[in-house]
Coordinates of C-alpha atoms and ligand atoms in Angstrom, one line a residue:
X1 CA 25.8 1.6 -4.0
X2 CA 27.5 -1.8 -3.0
X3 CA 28.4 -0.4 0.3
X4 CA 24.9 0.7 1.1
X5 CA 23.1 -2.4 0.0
X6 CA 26.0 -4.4 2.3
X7 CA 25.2 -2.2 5.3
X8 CA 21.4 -2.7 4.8
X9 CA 21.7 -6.3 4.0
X10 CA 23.7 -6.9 7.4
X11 CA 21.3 -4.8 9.4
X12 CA 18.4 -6.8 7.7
X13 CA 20.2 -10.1 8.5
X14 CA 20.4 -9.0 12.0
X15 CA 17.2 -7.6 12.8
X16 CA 14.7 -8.8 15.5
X17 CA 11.5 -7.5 14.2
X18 CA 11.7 -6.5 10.5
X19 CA 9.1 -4.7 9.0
X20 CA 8.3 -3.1 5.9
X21 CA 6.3 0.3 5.1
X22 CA 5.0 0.4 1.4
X23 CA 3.9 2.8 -0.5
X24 CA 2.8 3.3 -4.2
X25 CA 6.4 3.3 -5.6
X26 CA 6.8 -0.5 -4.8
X27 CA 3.9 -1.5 -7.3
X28 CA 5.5 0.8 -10.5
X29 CA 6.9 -1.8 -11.6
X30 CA 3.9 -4.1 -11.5
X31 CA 2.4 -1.6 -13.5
X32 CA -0.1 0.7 -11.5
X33 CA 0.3 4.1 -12.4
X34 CA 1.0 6.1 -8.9
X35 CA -1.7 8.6 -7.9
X36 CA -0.1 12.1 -7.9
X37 CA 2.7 13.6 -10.1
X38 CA 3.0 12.9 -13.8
X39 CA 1.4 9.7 -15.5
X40 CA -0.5 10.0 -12.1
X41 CA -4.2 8.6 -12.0
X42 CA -5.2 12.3 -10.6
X43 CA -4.1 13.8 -14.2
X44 CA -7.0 11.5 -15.5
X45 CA -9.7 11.8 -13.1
X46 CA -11.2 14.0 -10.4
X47 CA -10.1 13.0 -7.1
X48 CA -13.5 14.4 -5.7
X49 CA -15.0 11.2 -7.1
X50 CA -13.4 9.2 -4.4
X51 CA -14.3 11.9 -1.6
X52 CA -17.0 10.0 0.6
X53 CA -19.8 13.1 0.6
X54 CA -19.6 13.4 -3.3
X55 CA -19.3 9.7 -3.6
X56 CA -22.6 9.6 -1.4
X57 CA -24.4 12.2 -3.0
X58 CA -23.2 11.7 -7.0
X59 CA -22.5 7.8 -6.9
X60 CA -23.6 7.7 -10.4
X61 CA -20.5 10.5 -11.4
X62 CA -17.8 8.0 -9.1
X63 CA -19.4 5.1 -10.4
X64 CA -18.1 5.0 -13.9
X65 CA -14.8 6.1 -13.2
X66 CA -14.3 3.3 -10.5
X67 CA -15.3 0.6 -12.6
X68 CA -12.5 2.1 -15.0
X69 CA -9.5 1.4 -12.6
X70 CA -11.0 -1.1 -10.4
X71 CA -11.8 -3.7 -13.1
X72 CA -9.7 -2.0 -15.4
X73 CA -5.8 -1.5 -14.5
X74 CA -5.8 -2.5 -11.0
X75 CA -7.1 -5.5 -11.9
X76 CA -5.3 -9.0 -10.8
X77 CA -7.8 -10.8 -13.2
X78 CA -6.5 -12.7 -16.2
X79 CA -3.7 -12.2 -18.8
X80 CA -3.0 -8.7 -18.7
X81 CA -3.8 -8.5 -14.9
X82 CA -1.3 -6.7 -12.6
X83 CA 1.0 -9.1 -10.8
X84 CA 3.2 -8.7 -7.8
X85 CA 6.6 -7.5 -8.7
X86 CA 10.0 -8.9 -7.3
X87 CA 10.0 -6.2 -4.3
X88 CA 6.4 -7.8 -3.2
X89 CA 7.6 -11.3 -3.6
X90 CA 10.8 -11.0 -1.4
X91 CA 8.8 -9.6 1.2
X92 CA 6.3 -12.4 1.3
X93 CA 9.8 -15.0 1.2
X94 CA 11.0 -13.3 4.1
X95 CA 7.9 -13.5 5.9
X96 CA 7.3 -17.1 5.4
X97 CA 11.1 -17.6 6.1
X98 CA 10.4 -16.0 9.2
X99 CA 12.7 -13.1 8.7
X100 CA 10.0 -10.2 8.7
X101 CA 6.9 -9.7 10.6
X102 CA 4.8 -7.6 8.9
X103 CA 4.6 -5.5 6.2
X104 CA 2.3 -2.0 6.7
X105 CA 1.2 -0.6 3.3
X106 CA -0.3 2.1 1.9
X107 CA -1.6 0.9 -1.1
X108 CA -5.0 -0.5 -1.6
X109 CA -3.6 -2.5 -4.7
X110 CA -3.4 -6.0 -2.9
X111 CA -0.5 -6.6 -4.5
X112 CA 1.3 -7.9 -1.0
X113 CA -1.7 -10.3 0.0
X114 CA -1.4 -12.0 -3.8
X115 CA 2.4 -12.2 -3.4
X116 CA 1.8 -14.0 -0.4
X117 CA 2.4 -12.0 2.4
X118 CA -0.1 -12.8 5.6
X119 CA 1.1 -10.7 7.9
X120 CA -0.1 -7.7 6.2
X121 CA -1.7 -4.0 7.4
X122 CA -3.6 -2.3 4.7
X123 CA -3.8 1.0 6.2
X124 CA -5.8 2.3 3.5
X125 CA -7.9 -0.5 2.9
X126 CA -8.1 -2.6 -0.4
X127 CA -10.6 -3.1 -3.5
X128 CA -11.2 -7.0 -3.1
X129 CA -15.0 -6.3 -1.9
X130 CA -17.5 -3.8 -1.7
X131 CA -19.2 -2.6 1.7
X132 CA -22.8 -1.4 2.3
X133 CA -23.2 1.7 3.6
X134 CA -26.5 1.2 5.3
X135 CA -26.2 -2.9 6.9
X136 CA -22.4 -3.1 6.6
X137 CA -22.5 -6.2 4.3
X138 CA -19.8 -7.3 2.4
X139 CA -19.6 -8.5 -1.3
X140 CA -16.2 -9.5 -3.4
X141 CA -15.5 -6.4 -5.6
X142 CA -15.8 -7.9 -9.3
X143 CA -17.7 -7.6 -12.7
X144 CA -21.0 -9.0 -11.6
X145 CA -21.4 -6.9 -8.5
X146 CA -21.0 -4.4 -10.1
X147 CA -22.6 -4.2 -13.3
X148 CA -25.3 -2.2 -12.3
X149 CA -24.6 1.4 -13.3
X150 CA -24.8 2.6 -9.6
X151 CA -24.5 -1.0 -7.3
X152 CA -26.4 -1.4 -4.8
X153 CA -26.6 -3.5 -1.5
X154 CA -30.1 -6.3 -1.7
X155 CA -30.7 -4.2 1.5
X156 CA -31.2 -1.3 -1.1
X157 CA -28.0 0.5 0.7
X158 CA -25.2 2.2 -1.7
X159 CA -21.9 -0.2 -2.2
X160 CA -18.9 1.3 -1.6
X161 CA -15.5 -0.2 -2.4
X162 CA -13.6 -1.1 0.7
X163 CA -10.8 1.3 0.5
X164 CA -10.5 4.3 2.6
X165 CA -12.2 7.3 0.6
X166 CA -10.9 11.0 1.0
X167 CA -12.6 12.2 3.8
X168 CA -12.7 8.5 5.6
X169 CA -11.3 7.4 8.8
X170 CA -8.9 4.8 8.6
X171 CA -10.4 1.3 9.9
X172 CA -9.8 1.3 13.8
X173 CA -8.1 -2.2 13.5
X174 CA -5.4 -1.1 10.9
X175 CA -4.6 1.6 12.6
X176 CA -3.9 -0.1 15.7
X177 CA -2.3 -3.2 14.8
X178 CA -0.1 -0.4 12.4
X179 CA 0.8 1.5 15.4
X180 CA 2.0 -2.0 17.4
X181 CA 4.2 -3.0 14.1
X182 CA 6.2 0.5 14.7
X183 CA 6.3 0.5 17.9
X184 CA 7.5 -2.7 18.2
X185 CA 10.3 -3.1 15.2
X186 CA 13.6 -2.3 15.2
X187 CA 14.7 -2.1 11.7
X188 CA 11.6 -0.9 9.2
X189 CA 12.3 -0.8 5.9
X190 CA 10.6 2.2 3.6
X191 CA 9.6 1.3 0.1
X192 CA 8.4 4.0 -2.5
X193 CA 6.8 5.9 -0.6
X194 CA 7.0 10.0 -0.4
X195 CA 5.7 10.4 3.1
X196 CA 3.0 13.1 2.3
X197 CA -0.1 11.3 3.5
X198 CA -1.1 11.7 6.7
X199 CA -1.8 9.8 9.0
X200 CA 0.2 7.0 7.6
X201 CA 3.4 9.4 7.0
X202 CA 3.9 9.4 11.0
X203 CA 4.3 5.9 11.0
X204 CA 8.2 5.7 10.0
X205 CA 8.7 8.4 12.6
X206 CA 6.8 6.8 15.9
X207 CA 9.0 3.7 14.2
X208 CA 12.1 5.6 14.8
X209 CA 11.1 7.2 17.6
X210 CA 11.1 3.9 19.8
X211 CA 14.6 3.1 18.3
X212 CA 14.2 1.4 15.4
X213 CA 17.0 1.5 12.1
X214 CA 15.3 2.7 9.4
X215 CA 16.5 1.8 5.7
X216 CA 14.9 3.6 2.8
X217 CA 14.3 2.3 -0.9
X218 CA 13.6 4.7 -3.0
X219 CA 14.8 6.2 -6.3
X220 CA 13.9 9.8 -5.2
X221 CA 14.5 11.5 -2.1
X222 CA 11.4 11.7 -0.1
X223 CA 10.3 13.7 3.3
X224 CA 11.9 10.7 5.3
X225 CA 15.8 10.7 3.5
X226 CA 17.1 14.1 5.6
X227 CA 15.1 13.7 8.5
X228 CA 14.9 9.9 10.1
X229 CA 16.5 7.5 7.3
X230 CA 19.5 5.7 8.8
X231 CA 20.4 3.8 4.7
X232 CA 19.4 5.5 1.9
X233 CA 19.1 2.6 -1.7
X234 CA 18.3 5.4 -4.1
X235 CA 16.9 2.1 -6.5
X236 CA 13.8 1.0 -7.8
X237 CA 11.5 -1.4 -5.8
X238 CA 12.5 -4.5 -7.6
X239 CA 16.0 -4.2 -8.4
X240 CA 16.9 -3.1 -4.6
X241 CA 14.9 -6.0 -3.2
X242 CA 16.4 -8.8 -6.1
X243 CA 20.3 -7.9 -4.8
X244 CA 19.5 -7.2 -1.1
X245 CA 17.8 -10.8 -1.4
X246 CA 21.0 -12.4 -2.6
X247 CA 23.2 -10.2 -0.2
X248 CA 20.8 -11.2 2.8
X249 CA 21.0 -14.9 1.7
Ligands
ZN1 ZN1 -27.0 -3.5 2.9

């Protein structure tokens, strides 16, 4: 294990455009259950609630259930708010010490914008506000918007959170400035992700693809390991990220 956090460490130290790719394995440790697999938020609710049509036509079924993990666990608010974990804050140190230029991730907990981190991509959008569907307004995301049982726009227009729903393009601008990050590091580090969801799995490859090291942290295996990882850290988010912190110096 010492050997492959040196090699990464070096390779970190060295890079010219470090970048990081994060999915829902880096904020575990702050707390948020992941979406799929055991413990998973999908063993709890229907994931047909967050499919745009249904969401459209039933907003009074996705309603409830939103409000439950929006205000509820994946919540930054207060005491027993989620908080950005050592793996987030690194990221953000490296960024402001100039040693990483952006961080792409896949989660829409906004764990990386609270730790800090400017320079970030949220692929899959993030549940700060609400957007109306009919006049494109935009309200924060917190208890008093959303106390009504189904909330609603003062344009009369249905508020949707602004993450990307099941059956939802990804916003134009994250994918693009996504796709310049890959294209343009050399060295992108993978953080707990499994690479299953499309299209944001394809970023690590078009990454590789124009030559860049990639270094994966992970306590699993994922897709990526066999196929395009250069250093494998089977460790979880925070504990690879504390000793590759003192290793890079
Ligand atoms: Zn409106």
């Amino acid at each position: 294990m010492e050997q492959v956090l040196l090699q990464a460490a070096e390779r970190i130290r060295v890079a010219k455009y470090l970048t990081a790719f994060s999915g829902a394995g880096i904020s575990v440790e702050s707390g948020i259950p992941p979406f799929r697999g055991p413990g998973g938020i999908w063993n709890k609710y229907d994931p047909a609630i967050l499919d745009l049509d249904v969401f459209i036509r039933q907003p009074e079924r996705a309603w409830p259930a939103i409000k439950e993990m929006f205000l509820g666990f994946l919540s930054t608010e207060g005491e027993g708010g989620v908080q950005p974990n050592a793996a987030h804050n690194v990221l953000a140190k490296w960024e402001a010490a100039g040693r990483l230029k952006a961080v792409i991730t896949q989660n829409i907990d906004g764990l990386h914008v609270a730790a800090g981190s400017r320079d970030v991509v949220e692929y899959h959008g993030h549940c700060r506000s609400l957007v109306c569907l009919d006049c494109g307004a935009r309200l924060p995301l917190n208890e008093e918007t959303t106390q009504a049982p189904v909330p609603r726009c003062s344009c009369g227009g249905l508020l949707k959170p602004d993450f990307v729903f099941f059956g939802e393009g990804i916003p134009p601008e994250a994918m693009a400035a996504a796709e310049r990050a890959a294209r343009r590091t050399d060295c992108m580090i993978l953080v707990g992700t499994s690479g299953v969801v499309y299209p944001a799995a394809a970023l690590p490859m078009l990454a590789k693809q124009n030559g860049a090291t990639i270094i994966e942290v992970n306590p699993g295996r994922s897709d990526y390991t066999a196929s395009i990882v250069d250093i494998f850290i089977p460790l979880k988010a925070g504990e690879a990220f504390e000793r590759l912190e003192q290793l890079v110096g």
